[in-house]
Coordinates of C-alpha atoms and ligand atoms in Angstrom, one line a residue:
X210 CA -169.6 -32.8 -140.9
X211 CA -170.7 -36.4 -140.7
X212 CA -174.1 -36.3 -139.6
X213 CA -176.9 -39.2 -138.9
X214 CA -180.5 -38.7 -139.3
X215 CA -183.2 -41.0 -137.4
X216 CA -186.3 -40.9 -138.2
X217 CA -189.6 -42.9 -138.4
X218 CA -190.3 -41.3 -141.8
X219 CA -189.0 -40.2 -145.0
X220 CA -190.6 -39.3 -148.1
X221 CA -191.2 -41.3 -150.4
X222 CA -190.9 -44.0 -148.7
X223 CA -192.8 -43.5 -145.9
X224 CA -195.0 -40.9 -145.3
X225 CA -198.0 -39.6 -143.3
X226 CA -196.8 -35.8 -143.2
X227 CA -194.6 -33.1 -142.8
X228 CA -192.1 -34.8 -141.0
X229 CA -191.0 -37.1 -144.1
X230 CA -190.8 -34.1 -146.1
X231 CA -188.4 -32.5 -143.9
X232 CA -186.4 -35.6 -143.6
X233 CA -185.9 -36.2 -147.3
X234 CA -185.3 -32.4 -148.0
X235 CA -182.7 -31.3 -145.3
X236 CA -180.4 -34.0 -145.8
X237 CA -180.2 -32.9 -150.0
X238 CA -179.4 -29.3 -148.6
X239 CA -176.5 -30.5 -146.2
X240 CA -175.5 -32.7 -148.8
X241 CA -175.5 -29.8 -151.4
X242 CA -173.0 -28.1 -148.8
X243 CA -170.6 -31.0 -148.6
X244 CA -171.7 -32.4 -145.4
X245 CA -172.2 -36.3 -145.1
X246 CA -175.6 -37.4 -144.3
X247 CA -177.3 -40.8 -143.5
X248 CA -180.3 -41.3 -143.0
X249 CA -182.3 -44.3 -141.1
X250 CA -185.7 -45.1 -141.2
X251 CA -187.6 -48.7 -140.1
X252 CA -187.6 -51.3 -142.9
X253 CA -191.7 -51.0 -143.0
X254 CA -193.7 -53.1 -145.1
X255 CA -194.3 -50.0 -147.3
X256 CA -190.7 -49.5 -147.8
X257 CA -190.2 -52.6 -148.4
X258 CA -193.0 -52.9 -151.4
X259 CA -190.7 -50.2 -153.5
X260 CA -187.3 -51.5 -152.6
X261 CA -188.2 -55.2 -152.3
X262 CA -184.4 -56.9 -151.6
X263 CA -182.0 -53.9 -150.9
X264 CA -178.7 -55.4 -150.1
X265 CA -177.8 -56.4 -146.6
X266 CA -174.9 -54.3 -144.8
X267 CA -175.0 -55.8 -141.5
X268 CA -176.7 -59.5 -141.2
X269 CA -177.5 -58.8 -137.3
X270 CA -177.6 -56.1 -134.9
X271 CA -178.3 -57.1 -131.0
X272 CA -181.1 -55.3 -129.3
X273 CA -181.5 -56.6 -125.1
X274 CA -185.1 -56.3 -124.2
X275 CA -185.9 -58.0 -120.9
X276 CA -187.8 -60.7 -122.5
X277 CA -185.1 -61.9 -124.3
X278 CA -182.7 -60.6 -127.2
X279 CA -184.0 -59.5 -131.1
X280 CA -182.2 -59.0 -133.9
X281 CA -182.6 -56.4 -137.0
X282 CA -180.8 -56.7 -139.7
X283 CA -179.7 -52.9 -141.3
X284 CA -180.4 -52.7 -145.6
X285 CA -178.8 -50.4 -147.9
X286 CA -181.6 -48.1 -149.1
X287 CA -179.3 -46.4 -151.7
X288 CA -177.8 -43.2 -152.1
X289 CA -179.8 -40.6 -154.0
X290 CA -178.7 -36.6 -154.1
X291 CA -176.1 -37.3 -151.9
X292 CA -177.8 -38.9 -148.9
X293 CA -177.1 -42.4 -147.9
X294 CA -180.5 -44.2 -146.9
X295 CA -180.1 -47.1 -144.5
X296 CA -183.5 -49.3 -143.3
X297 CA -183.8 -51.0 -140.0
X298 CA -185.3 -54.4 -140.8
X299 CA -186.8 -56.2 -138.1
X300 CA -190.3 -58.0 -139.8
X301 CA -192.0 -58.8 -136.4
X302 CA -191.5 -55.1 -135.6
X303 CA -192.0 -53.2 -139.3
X304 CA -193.8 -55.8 -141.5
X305 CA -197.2 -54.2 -140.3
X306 CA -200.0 -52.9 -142.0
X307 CA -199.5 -49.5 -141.8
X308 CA -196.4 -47.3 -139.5
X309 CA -197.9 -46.9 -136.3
X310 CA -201.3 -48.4 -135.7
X311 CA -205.2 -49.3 -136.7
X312 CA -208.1 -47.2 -137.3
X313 CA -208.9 -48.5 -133.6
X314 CA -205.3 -47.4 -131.9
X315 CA -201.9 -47.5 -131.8
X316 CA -199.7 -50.1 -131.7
X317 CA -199.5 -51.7 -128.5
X318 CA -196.0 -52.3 -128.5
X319 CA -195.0 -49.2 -130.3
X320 CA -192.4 -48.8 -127.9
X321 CA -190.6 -51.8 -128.0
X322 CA -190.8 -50.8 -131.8
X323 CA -189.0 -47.8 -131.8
X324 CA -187.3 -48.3 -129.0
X325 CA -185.4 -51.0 -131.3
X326 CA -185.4 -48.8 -133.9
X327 CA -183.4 -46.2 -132.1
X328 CA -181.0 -48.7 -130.2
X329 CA -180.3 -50.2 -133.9
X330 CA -179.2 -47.0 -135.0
X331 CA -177.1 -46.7 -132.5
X332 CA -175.6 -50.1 -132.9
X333 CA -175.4 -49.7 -136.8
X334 CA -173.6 -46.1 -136.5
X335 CA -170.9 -48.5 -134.5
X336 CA -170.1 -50.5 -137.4
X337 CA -170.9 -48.0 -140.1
X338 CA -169.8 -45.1 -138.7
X339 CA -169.6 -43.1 -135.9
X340 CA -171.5 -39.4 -136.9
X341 CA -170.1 -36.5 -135.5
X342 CA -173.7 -35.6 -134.4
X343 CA -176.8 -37.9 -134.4
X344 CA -180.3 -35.4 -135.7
X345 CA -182.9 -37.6 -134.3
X346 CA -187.0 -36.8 -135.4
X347 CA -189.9 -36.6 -132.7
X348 CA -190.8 -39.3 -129.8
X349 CA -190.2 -42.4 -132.3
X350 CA -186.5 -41.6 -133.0
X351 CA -185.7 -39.5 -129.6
X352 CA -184.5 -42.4 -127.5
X353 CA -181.5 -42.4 -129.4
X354 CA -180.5 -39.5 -127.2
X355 CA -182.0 -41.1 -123.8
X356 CA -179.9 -44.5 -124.5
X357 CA -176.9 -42.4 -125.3
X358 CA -176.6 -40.6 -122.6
X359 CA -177.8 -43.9 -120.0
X360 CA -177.0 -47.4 -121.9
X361 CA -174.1 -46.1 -124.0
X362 CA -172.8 -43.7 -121.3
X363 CA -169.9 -45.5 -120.4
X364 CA -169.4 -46.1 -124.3
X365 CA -165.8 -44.5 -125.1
X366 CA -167.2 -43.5 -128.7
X367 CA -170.5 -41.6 -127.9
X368 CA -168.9 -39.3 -125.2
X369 CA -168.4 -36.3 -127.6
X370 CA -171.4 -37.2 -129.8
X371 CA -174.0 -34.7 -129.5
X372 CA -177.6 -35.4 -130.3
X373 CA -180.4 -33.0 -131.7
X374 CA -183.8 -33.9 -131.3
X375 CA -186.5 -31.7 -133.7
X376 CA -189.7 -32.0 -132.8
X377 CA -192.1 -31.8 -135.5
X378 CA -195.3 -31.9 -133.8
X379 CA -195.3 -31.7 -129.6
X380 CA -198.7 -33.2 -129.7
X381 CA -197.5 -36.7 -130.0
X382 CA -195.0 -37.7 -127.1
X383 CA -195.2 -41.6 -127.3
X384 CA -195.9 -42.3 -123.5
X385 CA -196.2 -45.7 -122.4
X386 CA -196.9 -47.4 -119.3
X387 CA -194.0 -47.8 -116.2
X388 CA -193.4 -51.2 -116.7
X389 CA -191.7 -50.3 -120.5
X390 CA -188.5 -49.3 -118.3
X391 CA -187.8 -53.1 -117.4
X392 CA -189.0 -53.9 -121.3
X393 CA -186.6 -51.7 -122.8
X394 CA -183.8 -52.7 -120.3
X395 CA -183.6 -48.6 -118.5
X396 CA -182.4 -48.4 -114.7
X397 CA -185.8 -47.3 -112.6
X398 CA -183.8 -44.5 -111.5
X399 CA -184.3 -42.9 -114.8
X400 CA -188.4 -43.2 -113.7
X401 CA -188.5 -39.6 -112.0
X402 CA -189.9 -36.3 -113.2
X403 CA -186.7 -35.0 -114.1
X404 CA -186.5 -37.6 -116.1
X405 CA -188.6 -40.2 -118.2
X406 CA -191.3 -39.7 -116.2
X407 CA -194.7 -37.8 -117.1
X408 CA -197.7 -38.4 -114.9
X409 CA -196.8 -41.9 -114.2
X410 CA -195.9 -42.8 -117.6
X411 CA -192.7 -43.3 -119.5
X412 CA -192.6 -40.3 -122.0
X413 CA -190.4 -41.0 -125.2
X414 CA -190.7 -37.2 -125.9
X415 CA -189.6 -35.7 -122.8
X416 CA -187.0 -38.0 -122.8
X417 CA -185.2 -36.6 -125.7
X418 CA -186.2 -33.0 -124.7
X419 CA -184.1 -33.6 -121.5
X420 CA -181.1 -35.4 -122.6
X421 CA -180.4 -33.9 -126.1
X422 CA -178.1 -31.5 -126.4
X423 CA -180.6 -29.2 -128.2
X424 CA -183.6 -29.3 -129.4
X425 CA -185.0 -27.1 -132.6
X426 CA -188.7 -27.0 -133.6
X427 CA -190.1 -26.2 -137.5
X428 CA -191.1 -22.8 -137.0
X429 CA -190.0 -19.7 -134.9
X430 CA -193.5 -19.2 -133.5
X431 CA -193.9 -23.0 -132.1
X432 CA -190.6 -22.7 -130.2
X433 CA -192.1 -20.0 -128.5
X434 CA -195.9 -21.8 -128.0
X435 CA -193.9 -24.8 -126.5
X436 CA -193.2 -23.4 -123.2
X437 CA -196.9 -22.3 -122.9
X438 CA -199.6 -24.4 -121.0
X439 CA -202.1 -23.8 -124.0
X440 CA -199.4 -25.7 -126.6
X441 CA -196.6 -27.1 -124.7
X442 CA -198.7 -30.2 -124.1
X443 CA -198.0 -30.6 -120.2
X444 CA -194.1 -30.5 -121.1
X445 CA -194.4 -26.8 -121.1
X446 CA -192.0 -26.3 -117.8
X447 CA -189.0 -28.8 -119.2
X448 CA -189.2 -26.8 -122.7
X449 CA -188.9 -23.7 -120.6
X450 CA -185.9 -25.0 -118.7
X451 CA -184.5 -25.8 -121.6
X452 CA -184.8 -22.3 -123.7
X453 CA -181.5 -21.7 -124.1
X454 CA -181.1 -25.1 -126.1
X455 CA -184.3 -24.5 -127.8
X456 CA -184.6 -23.5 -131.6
X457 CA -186.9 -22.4 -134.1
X458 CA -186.1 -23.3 -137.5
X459 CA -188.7 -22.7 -140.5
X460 CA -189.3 -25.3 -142.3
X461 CA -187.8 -25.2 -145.9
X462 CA -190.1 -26.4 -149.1
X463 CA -189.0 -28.8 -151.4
X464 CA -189.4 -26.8 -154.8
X465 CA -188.5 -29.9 -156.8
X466 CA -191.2 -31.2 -155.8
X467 CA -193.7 -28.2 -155.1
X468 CA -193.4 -25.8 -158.1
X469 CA -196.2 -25.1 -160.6
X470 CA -193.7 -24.4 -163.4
X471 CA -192.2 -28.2 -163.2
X472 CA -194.9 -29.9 -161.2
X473 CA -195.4 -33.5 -163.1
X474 CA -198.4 -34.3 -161.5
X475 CA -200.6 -31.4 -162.8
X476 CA -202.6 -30.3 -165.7
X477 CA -200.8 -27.0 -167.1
X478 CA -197.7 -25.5 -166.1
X479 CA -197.4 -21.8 -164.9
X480 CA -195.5 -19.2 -163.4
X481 CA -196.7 -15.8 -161.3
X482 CA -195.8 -14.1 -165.3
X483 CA -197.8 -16.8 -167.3
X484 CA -200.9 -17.6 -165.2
X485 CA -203.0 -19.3 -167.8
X486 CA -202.1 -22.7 -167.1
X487 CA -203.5 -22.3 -163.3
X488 CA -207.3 -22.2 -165.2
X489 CA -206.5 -25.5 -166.8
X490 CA -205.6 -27.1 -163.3
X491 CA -208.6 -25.5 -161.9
X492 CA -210.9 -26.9 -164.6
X493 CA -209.2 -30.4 -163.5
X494 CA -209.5 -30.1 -160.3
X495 CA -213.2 -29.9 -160.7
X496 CA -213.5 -32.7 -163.0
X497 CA -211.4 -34.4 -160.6
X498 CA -213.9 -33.6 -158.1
X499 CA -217.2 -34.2 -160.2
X500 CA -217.8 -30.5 -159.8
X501 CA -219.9 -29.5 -163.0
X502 CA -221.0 -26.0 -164.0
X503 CA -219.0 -24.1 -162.1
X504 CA -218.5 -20.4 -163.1
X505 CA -215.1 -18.3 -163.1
X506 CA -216.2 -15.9 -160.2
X507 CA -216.7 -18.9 -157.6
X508 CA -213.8 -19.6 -155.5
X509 CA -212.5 -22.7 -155.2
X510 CA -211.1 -23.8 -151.6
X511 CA -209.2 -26.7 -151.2
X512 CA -207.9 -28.3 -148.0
X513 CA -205.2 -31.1 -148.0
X514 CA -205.0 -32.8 -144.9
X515 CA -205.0 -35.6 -142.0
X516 CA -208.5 -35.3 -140.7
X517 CA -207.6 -34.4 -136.9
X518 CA -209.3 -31.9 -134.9
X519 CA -205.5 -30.4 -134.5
X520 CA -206.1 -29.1 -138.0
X521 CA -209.2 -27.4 -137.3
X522 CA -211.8 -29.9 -138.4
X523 CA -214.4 -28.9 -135.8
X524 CA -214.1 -25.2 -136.9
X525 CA -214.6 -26.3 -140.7
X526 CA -217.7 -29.3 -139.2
X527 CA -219.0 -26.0 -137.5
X528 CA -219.7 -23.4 -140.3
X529 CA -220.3 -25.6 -142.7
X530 CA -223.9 -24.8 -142.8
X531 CA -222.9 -21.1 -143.3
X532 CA -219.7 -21.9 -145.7
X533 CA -222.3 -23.7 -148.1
X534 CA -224.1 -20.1 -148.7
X535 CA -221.1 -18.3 -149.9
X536 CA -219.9 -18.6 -153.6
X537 CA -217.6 -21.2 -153.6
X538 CA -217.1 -24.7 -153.8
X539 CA -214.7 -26.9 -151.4
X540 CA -212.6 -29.7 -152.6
X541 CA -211.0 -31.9 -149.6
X542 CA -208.9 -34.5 -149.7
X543 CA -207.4 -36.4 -146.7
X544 CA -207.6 -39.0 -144.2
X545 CA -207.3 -39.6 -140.4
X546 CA -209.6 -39.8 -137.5
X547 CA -212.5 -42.0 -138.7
X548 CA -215.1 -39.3 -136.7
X549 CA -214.0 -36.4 -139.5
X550 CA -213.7 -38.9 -142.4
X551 CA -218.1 -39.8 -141.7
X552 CA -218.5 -36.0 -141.0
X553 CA -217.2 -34.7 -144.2
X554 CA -218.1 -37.4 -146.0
X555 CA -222.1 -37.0 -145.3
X556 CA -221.6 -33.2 -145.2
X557 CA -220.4 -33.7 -148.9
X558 CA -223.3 -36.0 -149.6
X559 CA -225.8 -33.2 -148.3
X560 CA -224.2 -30.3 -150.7
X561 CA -223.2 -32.2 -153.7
X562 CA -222.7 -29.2 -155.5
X563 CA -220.8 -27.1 -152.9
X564 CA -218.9 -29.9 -150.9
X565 CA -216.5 -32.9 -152.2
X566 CA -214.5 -35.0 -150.3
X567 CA -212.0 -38.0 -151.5
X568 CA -210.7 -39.9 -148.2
X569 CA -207.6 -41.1 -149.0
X570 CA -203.6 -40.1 -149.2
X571 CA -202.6 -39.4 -152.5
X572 CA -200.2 -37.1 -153.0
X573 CA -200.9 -36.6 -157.1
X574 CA -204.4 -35.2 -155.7
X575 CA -202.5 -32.8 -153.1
X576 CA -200.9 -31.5 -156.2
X577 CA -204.1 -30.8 -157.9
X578 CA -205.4 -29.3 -155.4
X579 CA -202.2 -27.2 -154.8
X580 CA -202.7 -25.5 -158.5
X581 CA -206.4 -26.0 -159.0
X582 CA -207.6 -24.3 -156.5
X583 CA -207.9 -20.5 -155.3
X584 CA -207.7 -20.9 -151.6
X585 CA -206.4 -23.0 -149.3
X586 CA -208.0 -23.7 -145.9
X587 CA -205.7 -24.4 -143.0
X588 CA -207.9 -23.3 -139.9
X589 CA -204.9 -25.3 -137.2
X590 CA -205.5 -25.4 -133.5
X591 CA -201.7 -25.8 -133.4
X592 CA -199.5 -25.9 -136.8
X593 CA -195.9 -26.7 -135.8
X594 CA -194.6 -25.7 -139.2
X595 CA -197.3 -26.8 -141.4
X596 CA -195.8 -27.0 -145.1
X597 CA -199.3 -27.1 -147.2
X598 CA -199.5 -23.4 -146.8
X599 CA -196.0 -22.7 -148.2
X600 CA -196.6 -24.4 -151.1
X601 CA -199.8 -23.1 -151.6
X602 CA -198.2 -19.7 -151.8
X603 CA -196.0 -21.2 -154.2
X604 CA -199.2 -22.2 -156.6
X605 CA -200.7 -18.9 -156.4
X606 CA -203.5 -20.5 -153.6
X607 CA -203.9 -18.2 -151.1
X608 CA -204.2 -19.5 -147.9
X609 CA -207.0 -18.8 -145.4
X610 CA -205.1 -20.3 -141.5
X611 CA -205.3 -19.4 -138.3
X612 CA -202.8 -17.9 -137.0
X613 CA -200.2 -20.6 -134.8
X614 CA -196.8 -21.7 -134.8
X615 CA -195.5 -22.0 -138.1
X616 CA -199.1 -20.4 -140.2
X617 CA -198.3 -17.7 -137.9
X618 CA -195.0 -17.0 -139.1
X619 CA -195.6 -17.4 -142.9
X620 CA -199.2 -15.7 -143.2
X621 CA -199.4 -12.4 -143.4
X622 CA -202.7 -10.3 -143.6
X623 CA -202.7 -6.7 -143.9
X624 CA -205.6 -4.8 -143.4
X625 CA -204.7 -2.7 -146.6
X626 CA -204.8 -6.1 -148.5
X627 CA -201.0 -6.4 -149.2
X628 CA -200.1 -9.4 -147.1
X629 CA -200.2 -12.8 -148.3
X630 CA -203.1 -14.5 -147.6
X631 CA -206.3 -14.3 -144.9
X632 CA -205.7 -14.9 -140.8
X633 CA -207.8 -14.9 -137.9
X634 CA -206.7 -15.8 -133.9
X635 CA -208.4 -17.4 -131.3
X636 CA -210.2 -20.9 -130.6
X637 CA -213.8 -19.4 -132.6
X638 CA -214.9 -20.8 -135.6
X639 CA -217.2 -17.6 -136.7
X640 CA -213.9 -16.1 -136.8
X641 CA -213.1 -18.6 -139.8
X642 CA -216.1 -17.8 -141.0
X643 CA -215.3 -14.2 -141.2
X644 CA -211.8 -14.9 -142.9
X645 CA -213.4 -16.6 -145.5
X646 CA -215.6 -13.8 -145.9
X647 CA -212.9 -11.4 -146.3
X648 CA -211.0 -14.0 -148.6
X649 CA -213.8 -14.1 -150.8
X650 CA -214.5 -10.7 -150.9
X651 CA -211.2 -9.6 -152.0
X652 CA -211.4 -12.8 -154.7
X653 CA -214.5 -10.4 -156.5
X654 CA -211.5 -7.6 -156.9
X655 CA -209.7 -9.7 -159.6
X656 CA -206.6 -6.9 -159.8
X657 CA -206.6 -7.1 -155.9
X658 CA -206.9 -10.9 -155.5
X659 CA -204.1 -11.6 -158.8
X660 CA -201.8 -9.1 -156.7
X661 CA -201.8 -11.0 -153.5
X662 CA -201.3 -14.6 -155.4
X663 CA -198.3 -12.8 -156.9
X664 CA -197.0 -12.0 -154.0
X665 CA -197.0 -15.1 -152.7
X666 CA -195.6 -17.1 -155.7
X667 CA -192.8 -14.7 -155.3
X668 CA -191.7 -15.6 -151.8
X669 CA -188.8 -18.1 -151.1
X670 CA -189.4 -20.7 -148.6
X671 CA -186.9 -23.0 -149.9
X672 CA -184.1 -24.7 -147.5
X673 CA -181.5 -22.9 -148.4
X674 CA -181.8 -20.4 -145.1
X675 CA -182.9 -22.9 -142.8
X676 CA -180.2 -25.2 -143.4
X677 CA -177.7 -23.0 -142.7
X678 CA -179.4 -23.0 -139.1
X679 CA -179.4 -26.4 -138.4
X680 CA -175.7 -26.2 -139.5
X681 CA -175.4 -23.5 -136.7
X682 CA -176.8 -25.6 -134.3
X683 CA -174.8 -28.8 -135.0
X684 CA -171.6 -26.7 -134.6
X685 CA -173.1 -25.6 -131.8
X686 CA -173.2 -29.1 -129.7
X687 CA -170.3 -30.7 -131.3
X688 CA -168.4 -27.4 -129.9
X689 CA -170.2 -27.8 -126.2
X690 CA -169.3 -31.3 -125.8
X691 CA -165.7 -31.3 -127.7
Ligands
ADP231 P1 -198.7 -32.6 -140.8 O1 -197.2 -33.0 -140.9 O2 -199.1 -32.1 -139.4 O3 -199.6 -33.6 -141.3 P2 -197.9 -30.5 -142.8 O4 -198.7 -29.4 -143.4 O5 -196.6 -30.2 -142.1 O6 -198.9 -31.3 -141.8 O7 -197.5 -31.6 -143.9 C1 -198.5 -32.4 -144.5 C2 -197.8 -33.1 -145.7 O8 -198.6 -34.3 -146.0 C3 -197.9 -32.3 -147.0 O9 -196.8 -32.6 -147.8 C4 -199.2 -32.7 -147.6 O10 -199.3 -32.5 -148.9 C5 -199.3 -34.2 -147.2 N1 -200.6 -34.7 -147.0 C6 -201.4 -34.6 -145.9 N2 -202.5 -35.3 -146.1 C7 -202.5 -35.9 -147.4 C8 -203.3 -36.7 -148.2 N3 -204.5 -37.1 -147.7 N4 -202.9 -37.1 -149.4 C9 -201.7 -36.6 -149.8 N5 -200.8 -35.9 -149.2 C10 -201.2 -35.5 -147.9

């Protein structure tokens, strides 16, 4: 199968979460099972730091806006593991200080960004290569599927090309005002409910939910939670109308990249047989931290994240005064919303000793934290998928989540103790507080607590399942519209 990925991220060259993971890791798999993959992301200023003059493949692709015409160039961004990497360069769009805003919004012509984006790969495929499906990645690669099935409708060589859309997180639709029908050159009969329009606004999202021939989520759980009011975002009724074309696929971990017995970026190696070196990463992680003095029988939570109240930041904000009692100390590390990043960061200032925080992305610190810690906090209000928690299994970190969407279907607590990590439900943040408290109390019973990390470390969550799904699917739409 000949299959195009697009996509407004992919690790490592661009990254803010889980959704550059995915696309750098499924494409290896499909590659590893003959299948020929290409992936296309934008030509940001990021990118374009680590691969500073790839070589051009085509000098100019045509984009129509109604303004006037604009050009992208598409680069050759190599071809590692077997995946071909293409970059969309346009510099007014993707020369930017960061992928899609400022501290104080979003872009404010994010659609004409990745509404380009899309249309180039579209344009590019023409030249390069038609796929025999298109697997397009949340709102800023899912008008690929609206401008194939209205711009390029009459197109001889799209007609049996299916499209996929996976949403990685429902939360973010890209919804722009009307007008950004005229901008991006779409007939105004497209502007109904049935269609690109949500509550008066053009919706990116519901445009590719609605003309994709199917669309797959990251976790079993989520694909459910969709078609409900309380996580389906308002776009709960068109993912319900769509069921039959709706899928759940797990998200895979990269274990090249997330493994304690290989990991590069840690302190010791280990393995669930030879544990030692996980004491060694712990000590780092404290030093890392500027933890001093702390004693073998305090846990060590750690929590990798964007700071978003979708992960649960109020719950954490919210016992925080009752967290600081317990044994333990809490190492965070992430960035985001600029409310959580002055929370934490004078919460950490109060409790020096219990509380640190490092606002920042670095992924050599979510390694350390992977392996040097004991637990790993993951309170979500919604978790499409959520990949932090399987690799904390992986490190022997139990994780502590509540249970949604893809924490949900990967955490297990049993109230004998044998699951694999702590869970509670519901929107309460005493709950999380009692979690912990159970977490911690089976972390005193050191047979109990080295048990349950074994467990975990011994669980495959690698790709090698769920890309034998997506294949499923792809057959599935190339079949329907042969
Ligand atoms: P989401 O995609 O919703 O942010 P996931 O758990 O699916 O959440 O994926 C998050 C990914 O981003 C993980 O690989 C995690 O290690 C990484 N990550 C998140 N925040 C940071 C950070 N501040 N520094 C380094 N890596 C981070």
């Amino acid at each position: 199968m000949d299959i195009v990925f697009a996509a407004s991220e992919c690790a490592p060259w661009a990254k803010t979460g889980g959704l550059a993971d995915v696309v750098s890791g499924l494409p290896r798999e499909l590659a590893k099972l003959g299948h020929k993959v290409r992936v296309f992301i934008p030509y940001y200023r990021q990118v374009a730091k680590a691969v500073p003059d790839p070589p051009v493949v085509l000098k100019s692709v045509t984009i129509p806006f109604s303004y006037y015409n604009r050009f992208a160039r598409i680069v050759d961004g190599g071809n590692a593991h077997g995946v071909q990497m293409y970059f969309v360069d346009s510099p007014e769009m993707f020369d930017r200080e960061s992928f899609y805003g400022t501290p104080s919004g979003d872009y404010p012509d994010n659609a004409e960004r990745f509404g380009l984006f899309s249309r180039a790969v579209i344009e590019a495929t023409k030249v390069l290569g038609i796929p025999d499906v298109f697997h397009v990645h949340d709102w800023q690669a899912a008008m690929v599927s609206v401008y194939l099935r209205s711009t390029y409708y009459f197109d001889p060589v799209f007609r049996h090309v299916p499209a996929v859309l996976t949403i990685h997180n429902g939360g973010y639709q890209g919804t722009f005002p009307p007008r950004t029908m005229e901008t991006l050159l779409l007939p105004w009969d497209m502007f109904t409910m049935d269609k690109l329009e949500h509550y008066d606004k053009v919706n990116f999202l519901k445009g590719g939910v609605i003309y994709s021939d199917a669309i797959t989520t990251v976790s079993r759980k989520y694909a459910e939670e969709l078609q409900t009011p309380e996580y389906g975002n308002g776009l709960e009724g068109i993912f319900r109308r769509r069921n039959g074309d709706l899928f759940g696929i797990l998200n895979g971990a990269d274990y090249t990249e997330w493994n304690p017995a290989i990991d590069p970026y840690i302190a010791a190696h280990y393995t669930a047989d030879k544990l030692a070196g996980k004491k060694e990463c712990r000590r780092d992680l404290l030093h890392a931290f500027g933890f001093n003095g702390v004693s073998d029988e305090t846990a060590v939570i750690g929590v990798v994240s964007r700071f978003a109240t979708q992960k649960g930041f109020d719950f954490i904000v919210e016992i925080m005064d009752r967290l600081v009692q317990q044994d333990m100390v809490l190492a965070m590390l992430g960035n985001g919303e600029e409310y959580y990043e002055r929370q934490l960061t004078e919460i950490a200032a109060r409790h020096p000793a219990k509380v640190r925080v490092q606002v920042k992305f670095d992924n050599v610190v979510a390694h350390k934290i992977e392996a040097g810690s004991d637990m790993f906090l993951m309170p979500s209000r919604y978790e499409p998928g959520g990949l932090n928690q399987i690799y904390s299994l992986k490190y022997g970190t139990v994780p502590i989540v509540r249970a949604t969407g893809g924490l949900d279907d990967t955490i297990d607590e049993q109230p004998d103790g044998s699951g694999n990590g702590f869970k509670f439900r519901g929107y309460d943040a005493s709950l999380l507080m009692t979690a912990i408290e159970r977490a911690l109390g089976t972390f005193r019973n050191k047979k109990e607590w080295t048990a349950m990390m074994k467990r975990g470390m011994a669980q495959d969550f690698s790709w090698s399942k769920s890309v034998r799904e997506y294949v499923r699917v792809y057959e599935r739409v190339i079949q329907n519209r042969s």
